[in-house]
PDB file of C-alpha atoms in Angstrom:
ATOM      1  CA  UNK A 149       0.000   0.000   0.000  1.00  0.00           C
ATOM      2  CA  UNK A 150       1.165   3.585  -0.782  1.00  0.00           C
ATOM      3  CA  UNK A 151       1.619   5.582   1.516  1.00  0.00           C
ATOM      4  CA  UNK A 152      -0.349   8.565   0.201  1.00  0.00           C
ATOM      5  CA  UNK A 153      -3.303   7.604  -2.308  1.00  0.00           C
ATOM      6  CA  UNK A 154      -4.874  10.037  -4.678  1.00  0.00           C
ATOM      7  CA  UNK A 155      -7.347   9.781  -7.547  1.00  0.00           C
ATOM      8  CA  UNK A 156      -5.617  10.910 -10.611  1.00  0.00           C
ATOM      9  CA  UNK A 157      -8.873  11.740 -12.097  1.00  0.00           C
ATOM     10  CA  UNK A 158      -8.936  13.473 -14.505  1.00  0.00           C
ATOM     11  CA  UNK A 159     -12.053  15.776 -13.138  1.00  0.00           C
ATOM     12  CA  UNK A 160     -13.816  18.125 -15.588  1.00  0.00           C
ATOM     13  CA  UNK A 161     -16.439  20.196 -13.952  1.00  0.00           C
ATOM     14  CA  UNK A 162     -18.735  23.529 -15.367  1.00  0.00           C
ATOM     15  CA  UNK A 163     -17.734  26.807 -13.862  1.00  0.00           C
ATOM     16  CA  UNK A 164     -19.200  27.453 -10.683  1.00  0.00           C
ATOM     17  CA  UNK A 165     -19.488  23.739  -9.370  1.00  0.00           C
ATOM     18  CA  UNK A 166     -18.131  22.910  -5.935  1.00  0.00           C
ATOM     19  CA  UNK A 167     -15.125  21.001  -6.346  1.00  0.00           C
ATOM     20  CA  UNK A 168     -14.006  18.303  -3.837  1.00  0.00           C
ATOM     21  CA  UNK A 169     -10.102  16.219  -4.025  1.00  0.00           C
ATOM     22  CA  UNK A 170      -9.061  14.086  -1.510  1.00  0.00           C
ATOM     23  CA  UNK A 171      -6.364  12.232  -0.224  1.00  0.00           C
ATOM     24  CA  UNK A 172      -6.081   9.186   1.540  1.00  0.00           C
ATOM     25  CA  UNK A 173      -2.505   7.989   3.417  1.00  0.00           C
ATOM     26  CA  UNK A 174      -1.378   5.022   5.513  1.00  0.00           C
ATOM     27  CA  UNK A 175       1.280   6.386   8.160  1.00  0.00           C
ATOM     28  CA  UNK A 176      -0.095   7.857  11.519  1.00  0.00           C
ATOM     29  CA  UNK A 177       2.870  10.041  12.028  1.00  0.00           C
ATOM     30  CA  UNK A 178       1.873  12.447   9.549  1.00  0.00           C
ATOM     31  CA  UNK A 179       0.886  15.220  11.551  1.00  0.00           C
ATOM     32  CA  UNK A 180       1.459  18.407   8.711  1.00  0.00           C
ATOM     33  CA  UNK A 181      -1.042  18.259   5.533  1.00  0.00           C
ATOM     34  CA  UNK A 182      -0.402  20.673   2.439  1.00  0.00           C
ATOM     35  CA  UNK A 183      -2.582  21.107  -1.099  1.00  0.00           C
ATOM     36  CA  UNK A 184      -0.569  22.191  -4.241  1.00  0.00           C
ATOM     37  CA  UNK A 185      -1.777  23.388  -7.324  1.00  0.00           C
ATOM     38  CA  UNK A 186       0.644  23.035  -9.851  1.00  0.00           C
ATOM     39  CA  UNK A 187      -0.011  24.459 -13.646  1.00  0.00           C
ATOM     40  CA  UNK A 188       1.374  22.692 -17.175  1.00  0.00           C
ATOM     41  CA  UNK A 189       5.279  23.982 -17.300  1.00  0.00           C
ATOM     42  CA  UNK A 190       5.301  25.172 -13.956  1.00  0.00           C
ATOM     43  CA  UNK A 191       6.268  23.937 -10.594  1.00  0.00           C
ATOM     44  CA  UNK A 192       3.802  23.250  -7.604  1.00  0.00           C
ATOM     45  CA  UNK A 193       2.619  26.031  -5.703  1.00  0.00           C
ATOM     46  CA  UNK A 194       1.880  26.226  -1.985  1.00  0.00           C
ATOM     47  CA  UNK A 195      -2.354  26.761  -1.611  1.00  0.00           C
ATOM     48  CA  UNK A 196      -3.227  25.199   1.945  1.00  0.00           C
ATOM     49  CA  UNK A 197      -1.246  24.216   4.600  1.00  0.00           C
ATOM     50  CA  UNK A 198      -3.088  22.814   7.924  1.00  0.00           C
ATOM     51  CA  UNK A 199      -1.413  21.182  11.055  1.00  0.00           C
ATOM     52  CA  UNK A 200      -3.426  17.641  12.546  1.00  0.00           C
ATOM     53  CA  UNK A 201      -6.866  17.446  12.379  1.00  0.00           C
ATOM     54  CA  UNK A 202      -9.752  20.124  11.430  1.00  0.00           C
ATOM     55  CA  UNK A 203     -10.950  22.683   9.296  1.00  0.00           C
ATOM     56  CA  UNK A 204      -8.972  25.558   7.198  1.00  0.00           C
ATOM     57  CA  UNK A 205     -10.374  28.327   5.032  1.00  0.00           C
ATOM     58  CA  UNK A 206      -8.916  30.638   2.490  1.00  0.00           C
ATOM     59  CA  UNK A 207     -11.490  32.602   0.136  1.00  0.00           C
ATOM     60  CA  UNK A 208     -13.014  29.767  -2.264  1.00  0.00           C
ATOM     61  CA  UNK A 209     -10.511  26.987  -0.560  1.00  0.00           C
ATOM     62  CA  UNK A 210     -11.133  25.174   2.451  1.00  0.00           C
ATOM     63  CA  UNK A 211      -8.856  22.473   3.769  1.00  0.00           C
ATOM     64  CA  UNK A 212      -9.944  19.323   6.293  1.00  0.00           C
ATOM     65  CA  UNK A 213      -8.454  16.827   7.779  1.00  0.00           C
ATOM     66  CA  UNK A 214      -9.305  13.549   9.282  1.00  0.00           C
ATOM     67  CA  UNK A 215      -6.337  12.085  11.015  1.00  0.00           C
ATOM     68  CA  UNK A 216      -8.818   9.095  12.753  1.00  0.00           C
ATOM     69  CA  UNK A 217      -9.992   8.279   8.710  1.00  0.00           C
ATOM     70  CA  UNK A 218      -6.337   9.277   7.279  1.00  0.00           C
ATOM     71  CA  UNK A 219      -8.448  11.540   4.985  1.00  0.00           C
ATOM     72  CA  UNK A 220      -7.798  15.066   3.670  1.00  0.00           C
ATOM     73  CA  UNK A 221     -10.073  16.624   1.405  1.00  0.00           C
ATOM     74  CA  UNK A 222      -9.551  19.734  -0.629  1.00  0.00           C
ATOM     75  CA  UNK A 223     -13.031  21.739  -1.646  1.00  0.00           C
ATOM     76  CA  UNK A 224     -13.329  24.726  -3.721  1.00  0.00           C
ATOM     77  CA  UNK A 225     -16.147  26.922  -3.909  1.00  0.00           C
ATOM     78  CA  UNK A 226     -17.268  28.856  -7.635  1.00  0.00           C
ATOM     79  CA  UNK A 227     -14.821  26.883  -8.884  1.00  0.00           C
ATOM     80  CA  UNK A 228     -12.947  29.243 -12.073  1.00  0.00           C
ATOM     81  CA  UNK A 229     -11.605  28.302 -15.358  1.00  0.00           C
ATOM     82  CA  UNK A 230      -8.658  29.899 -13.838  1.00  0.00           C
ATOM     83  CA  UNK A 231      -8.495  26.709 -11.895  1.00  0.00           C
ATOM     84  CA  UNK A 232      -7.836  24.462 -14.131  1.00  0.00           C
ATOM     85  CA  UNK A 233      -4.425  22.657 -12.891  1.00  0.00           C
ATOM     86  CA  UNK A 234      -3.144  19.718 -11.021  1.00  0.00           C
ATOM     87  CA  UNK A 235      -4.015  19.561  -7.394  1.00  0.00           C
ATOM     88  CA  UNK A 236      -1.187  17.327  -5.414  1.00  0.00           C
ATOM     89  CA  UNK A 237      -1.561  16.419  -1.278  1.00  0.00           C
ATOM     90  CA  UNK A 238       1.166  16.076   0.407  1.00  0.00           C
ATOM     91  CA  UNK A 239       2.143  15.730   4.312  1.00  0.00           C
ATOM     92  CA  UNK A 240       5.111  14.773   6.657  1.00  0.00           C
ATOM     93  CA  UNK A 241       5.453  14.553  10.246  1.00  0.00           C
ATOM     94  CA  UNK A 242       6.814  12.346  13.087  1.00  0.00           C
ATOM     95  CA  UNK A 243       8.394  13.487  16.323  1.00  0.00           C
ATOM     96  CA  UNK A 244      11.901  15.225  16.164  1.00  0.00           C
ATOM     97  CA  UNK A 245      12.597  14.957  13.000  1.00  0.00           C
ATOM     98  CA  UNK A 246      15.428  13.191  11.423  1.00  0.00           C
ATOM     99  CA  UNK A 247      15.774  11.260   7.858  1.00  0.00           C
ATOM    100  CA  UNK A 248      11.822  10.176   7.870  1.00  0.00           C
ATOM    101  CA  UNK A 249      11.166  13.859   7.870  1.00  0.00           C
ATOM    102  CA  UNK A 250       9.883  14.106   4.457  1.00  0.00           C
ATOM    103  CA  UNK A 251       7.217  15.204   2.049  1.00  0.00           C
ATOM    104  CA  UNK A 252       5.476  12.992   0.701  1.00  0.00           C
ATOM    105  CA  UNK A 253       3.084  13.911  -2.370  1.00  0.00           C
ATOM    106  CA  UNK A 254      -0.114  12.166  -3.857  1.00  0.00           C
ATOM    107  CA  UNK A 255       0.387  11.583  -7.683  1.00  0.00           C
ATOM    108  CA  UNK A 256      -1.837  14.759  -8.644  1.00  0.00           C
ATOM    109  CA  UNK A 257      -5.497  14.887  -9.689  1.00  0.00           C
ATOM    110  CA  UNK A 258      -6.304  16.602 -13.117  1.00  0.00           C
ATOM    111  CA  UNK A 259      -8.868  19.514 -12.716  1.00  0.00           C
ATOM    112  CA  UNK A 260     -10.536  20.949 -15.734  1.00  0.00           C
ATOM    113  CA  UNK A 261     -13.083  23.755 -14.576  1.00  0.00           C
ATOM    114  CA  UNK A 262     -15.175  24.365 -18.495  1.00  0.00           C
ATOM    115  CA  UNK A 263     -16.571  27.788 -18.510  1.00  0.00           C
TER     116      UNK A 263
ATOM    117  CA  UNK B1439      11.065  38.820  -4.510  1.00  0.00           C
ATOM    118  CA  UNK B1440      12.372  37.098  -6.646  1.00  0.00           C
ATOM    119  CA  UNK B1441      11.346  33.200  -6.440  1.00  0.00           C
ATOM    120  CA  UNK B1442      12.983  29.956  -6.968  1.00  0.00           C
ATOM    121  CA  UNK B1443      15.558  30.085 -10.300  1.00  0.00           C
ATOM    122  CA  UNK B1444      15.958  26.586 -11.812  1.00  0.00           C
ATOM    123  CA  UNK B1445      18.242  26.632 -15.389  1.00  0.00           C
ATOM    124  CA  UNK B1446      18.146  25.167 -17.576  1.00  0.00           C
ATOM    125  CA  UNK B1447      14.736  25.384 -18.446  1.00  0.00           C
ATOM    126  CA  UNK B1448      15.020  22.030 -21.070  1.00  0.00           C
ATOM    127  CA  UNK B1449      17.903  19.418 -21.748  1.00  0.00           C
ATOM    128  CA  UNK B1450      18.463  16.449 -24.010  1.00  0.00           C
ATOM    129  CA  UNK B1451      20.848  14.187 -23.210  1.00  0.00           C
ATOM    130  CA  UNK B1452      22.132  10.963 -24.287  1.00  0.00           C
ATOM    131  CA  UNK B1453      22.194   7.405 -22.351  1.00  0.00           C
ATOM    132  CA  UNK B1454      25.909   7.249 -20.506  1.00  0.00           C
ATOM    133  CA  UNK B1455      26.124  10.988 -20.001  1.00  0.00           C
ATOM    134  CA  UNK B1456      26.035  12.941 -17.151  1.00  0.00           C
ATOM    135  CA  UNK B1457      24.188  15.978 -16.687  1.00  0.00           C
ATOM    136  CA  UNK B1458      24.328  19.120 -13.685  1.00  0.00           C
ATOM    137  CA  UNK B1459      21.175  21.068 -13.378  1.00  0.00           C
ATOM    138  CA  UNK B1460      21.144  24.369 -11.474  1.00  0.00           C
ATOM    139  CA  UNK B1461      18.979  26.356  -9.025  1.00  0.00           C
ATOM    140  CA  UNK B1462      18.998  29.494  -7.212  1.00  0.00           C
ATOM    141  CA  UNK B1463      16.957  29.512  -3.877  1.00  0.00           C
ATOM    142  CA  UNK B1464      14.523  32.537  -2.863  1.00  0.00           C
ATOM    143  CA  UNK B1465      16.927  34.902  -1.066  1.00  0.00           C
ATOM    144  CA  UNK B1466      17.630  34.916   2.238  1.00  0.00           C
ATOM    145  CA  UNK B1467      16.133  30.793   2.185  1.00  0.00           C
ATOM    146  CA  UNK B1468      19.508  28.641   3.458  1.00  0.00           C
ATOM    147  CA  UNK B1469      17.484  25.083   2.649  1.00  0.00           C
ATOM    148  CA  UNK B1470      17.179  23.721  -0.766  1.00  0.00           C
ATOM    149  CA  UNK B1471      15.154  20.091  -1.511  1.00  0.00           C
ATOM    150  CA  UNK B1472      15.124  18.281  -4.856  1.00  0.00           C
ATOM    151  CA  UNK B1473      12.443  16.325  -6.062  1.00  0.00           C
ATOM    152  CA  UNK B1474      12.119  13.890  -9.529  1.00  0.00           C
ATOM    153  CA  UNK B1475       8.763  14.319 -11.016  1.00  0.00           C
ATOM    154  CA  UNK B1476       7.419  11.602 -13.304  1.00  0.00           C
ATOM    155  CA  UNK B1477       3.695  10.646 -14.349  1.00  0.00           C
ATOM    156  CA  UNK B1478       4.722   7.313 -13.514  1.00  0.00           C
ATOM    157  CA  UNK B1479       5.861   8.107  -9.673  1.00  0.00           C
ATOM    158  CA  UNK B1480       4.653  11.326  -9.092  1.00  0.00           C
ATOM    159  CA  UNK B1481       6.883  13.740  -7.155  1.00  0.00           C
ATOM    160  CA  UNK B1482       9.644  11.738  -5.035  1.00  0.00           C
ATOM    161  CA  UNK B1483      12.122  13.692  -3.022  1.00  0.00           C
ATOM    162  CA  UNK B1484      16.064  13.096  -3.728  1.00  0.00           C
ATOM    163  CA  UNK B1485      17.765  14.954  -0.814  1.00  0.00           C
ATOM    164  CA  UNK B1486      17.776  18.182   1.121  1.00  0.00           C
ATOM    165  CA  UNK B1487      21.067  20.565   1.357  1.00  0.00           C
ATOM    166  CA  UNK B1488      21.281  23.204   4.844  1.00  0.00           C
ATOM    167  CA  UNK B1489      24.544  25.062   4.731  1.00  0.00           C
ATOM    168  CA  UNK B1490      26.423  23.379   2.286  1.00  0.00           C
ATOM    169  CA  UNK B1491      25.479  19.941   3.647  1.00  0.00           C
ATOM    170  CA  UNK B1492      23.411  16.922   2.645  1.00  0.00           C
ATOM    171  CA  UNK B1493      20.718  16.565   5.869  1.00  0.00           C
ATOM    172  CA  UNK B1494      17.906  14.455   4.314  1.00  0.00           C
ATOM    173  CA  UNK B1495      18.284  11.817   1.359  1.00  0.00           C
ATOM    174  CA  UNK B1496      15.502   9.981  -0.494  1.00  0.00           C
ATOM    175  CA  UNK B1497      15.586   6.526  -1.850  1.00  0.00           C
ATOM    176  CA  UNK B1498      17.718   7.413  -5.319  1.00  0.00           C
ATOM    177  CA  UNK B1499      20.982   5.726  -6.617  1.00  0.00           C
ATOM    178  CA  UNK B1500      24.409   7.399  -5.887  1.00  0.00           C
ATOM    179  CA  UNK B1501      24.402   8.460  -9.999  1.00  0.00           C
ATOM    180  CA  UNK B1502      22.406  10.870  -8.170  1.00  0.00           C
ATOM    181  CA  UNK B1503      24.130  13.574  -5.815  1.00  0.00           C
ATOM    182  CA  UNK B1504      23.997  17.720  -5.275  1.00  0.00           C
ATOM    183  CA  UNK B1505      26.066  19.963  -3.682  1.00  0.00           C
ATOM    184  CA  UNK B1506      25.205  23.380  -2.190  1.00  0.00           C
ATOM    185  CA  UNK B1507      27.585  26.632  -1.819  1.00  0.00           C
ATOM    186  CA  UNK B1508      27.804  29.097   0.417  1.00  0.00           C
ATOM    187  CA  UNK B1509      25.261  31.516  -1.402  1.00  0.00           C
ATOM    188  CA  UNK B1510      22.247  28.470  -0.960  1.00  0.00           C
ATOM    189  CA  UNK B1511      23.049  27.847  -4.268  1.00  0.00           C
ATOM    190  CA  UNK B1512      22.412  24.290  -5.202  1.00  0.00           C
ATOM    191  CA  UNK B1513      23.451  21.659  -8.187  1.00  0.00           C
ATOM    192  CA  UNK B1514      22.241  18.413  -8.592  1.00  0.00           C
ATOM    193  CA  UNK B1515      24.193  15.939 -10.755  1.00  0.00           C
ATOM    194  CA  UNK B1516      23.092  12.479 -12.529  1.00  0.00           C
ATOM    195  CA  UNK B1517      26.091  10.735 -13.920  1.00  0.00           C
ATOM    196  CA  UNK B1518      25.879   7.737 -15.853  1.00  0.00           C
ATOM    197  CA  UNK B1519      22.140   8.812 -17.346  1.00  0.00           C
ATOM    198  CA  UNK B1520      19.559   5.887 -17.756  1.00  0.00           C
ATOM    199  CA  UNK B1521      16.266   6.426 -19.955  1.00  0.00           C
ATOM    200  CA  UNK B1522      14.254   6.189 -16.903  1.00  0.00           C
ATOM    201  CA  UNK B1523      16.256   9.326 -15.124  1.00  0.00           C
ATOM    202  CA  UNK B1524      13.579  11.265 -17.858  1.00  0.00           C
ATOM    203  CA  UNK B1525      11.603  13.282 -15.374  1.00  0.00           C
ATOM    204  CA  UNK B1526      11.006  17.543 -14.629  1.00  0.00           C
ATOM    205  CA  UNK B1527      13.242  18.132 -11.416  1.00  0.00           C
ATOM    206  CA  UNK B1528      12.316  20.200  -9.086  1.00  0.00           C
ATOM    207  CA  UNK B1529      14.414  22.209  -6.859  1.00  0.00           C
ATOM    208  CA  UNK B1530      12.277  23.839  -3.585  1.00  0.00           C
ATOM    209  CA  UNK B1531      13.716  26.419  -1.092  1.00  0.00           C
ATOM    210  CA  UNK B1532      12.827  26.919   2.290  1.00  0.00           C
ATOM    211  CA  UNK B1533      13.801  28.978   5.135  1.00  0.00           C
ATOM    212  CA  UNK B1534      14.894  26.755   7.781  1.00  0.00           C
ATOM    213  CA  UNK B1535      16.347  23.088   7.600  1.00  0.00           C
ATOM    214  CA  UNK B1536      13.153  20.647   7.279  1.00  0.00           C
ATOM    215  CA  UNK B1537      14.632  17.719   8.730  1.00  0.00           C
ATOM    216  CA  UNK B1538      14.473  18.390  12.205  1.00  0.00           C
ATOM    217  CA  UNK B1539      10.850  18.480  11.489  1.00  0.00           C
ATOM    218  CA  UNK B1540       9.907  22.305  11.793  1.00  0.00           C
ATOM    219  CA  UNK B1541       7.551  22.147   9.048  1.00  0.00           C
ATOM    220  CA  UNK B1542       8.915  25.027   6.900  1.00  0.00           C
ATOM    221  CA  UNK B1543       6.984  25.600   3.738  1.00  0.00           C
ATOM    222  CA  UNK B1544       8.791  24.401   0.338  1.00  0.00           C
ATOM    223  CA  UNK B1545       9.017  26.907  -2.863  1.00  0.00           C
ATOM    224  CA  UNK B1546       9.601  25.312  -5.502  1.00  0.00           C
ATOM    225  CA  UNK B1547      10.863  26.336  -9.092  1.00  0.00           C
ATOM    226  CA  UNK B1548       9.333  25.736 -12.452  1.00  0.00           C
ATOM    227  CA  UNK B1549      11.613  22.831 -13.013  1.00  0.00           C
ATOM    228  CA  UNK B1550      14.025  21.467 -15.721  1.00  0.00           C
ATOM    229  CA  UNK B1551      12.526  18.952 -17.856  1.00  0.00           C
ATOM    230  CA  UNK B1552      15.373  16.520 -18.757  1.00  0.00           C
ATOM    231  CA  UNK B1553      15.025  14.398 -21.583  1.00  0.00           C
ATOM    232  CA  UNK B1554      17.291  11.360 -21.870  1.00  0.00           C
ATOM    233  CA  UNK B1555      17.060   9.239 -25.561  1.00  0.00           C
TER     234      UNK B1555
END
């Protein structure tokens, strides 16, 4: 089993839906959860960063996390054409530190938002 | 600000060869993290440099290594290049040293798309 699990899709949705991307993972010392959107030719960019479990919101984005599931789900609201990228989870943690301390990234799910 | 610098941009190279890719972390950000990015495997991290020393190091072959300067700057070097060493690395830059588990948020680049035929 992977260690992070994400649904590549891809996901094409009309402008204005409500989109939701998850995440699933299988190590109980993640404690730090991110969402990246990454666009074609460019490199992943920082959108949501939340620490254990609960709810985050940023404008149209709102993070949660379910560390007794292992789930973290990604929603966003009036979803734009501008939206339209690759959305990758990814999370580390464990106590201290030391050479476990890594990020580790879902493979990406495709969003297409059609105006 | 300026962000994170990664050249070059594209590179073909042949099996055997060895290649050095570049990048130039966000100022004043002393950490700098490479990842391999492939459809296959998605985004895998290679290692982590923190003043000019290796701190972290992902599950790669020794073809693969980096070194870091004393401006942040990083390389990253592939000798001996395989077709499956085809990926868009990613160089990230952070703030503080991430292995000792403080969490601080990666930058990353746009990447160098390597090609190897």
């Amino acid at each position: 089993q992977k260690e992070v699990e994400q649904d590549p899709g891809p996901l094409s949705v009309p402008e204005g839906a409500i989109v939701s991307l998850n995440c699933t993972y299988s190590n109980s010392a993640f404690q730090y959860f991110m969402w990246y959107r990454q666009y074609s030719r460019k490199g992943p960019e920082l959108l949501m960063y939340t620490y254990s479990s609960g709810n985050k919101e940023d404008g149209r984005f709102t993070a949660q996390v379910d560390k007794s599931s292992k789930y973290i789900s990604l929603f966003i609201r009036d979803s734009q054409p501008s939206d339209s990228a690759t959305y990758l989870c990814a999370m580390e943690g464990g106590l201290g530190g030391g050479s476990n301390y890594k990020l580790t990234f879902g493979k990406g799910t495709l969003l297409t938002v059609n105006p | 600000k300026a962000g994170v610098t990664q050249t070059p941009r594209y590179l073909i190279k042949t099996r055997g060869q060895q290649v050095t890719l570049s990048c130039s972390p966000i100022s004043g950000h002393r950490s700098v993290s490479w990842y391999q990015q492939t459809p296959g495997q998605g985004l895998q991290f290679l290692f982590e440099y923190f003043s000019e020393t290796q701190r972290n190091k992902g599950n790669f072959p020794g073809r693969f290594s980096g070194r870091q300067f004393s401006n942040s700057r990083s390389e990253m070097n592939v000798s001996t290049l395989e077709l499956g060493d085809s990926a868009l690395y990613l160089c990230a830059s952070s703030l503080a040293r991430r292995d000792r588990g403080n969490n601080s948020p990666l930058h990353f680049g746009n990447g160098t798309r390597l090609t190897v035929t």
